[in-house]
XYZ file of C-alpha atoms in Angstrom:
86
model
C 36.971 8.348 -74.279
C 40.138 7.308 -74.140
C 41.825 4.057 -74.340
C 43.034 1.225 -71.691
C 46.533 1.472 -70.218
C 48.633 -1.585 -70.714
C 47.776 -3.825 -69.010
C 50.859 -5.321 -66.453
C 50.596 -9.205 -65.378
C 52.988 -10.466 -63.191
C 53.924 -14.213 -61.966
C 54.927 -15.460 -58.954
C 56.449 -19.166 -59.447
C 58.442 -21.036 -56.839
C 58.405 -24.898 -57.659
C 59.931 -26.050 -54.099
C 57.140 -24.059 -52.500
C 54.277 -25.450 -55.157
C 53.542 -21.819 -55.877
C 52.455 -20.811 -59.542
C 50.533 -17.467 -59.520
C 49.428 -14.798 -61.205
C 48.334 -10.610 -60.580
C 47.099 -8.757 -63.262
C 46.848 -4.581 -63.154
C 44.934 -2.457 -65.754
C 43.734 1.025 -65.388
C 40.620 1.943 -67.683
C 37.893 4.519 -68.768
C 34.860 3.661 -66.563
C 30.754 4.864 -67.465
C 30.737 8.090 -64.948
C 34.313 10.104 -66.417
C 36.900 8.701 -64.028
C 39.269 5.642 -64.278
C 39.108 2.227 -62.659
C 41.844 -0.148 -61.504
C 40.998 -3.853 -62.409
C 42.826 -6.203 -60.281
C 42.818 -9.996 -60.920
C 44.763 -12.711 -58.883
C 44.568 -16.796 -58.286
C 46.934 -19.505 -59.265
C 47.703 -19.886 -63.037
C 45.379 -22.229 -64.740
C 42.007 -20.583 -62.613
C 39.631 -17.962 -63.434
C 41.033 -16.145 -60.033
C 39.197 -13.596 -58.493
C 38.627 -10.106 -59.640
C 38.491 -6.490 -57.956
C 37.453 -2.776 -59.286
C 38.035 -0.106 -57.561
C 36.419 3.231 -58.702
C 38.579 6.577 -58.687
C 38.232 9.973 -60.242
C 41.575 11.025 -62.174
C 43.683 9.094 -63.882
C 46.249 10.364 -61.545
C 44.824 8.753 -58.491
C 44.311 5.803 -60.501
C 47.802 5.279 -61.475
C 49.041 6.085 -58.070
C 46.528 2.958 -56.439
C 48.600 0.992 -59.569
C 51.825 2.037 -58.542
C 51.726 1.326 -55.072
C 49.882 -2.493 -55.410
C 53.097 -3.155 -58.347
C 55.491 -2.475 -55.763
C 54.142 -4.238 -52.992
C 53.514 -7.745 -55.055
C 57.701 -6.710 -56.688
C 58.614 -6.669 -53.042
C 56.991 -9.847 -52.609
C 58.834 -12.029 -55.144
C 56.062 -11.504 -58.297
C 57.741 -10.676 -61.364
C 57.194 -9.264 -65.021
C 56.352 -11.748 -67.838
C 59.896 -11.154 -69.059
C 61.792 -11.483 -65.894
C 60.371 -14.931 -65.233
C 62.655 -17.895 -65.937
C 61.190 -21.074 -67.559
C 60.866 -23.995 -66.598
């Protein structure tokens, strides 16, 4: 079976606004041959809430990724390194 992709956590932090969150992505092998896309999303500090959804290829998997990373980019999240402190 093959391994996890990396995983790919972004923030969303906007002081004036109170806003401090985070959205995790990670594709991985599920029990039944295909792949599954683990989302997770709250503010940072909670547990947040979690979603799986179930797909067959790794291809279709990735493509479900792709499209959720650019929405939450077009809404002002950003990578871990792209963040500013503070």
């Amino acid at each position: 079976m093959s391994q996890a992709i990396h995983p790919t956590l972004l923030f969303r932090i906007d002081p004036a606004q109170n806003m401090a969150r985070f959205y995790l992505l990670a594709i991985e092998p599920h029990l039944f041959g295909g792949r599954s896309l683990m989302r997770c999303w709250g503010r940072i500090g909670t547990k947040g809430q979690r979603k799986v959804d179930l797909f067959d290829t790794a291809v279709e998997a990735r493509e479900a990724a792709g499209k959720l990373l650019n929405g939450k980019l077009k809404r002002g999240y950003r990578r871990n390194e792209e963040v500013e402190p503070g």
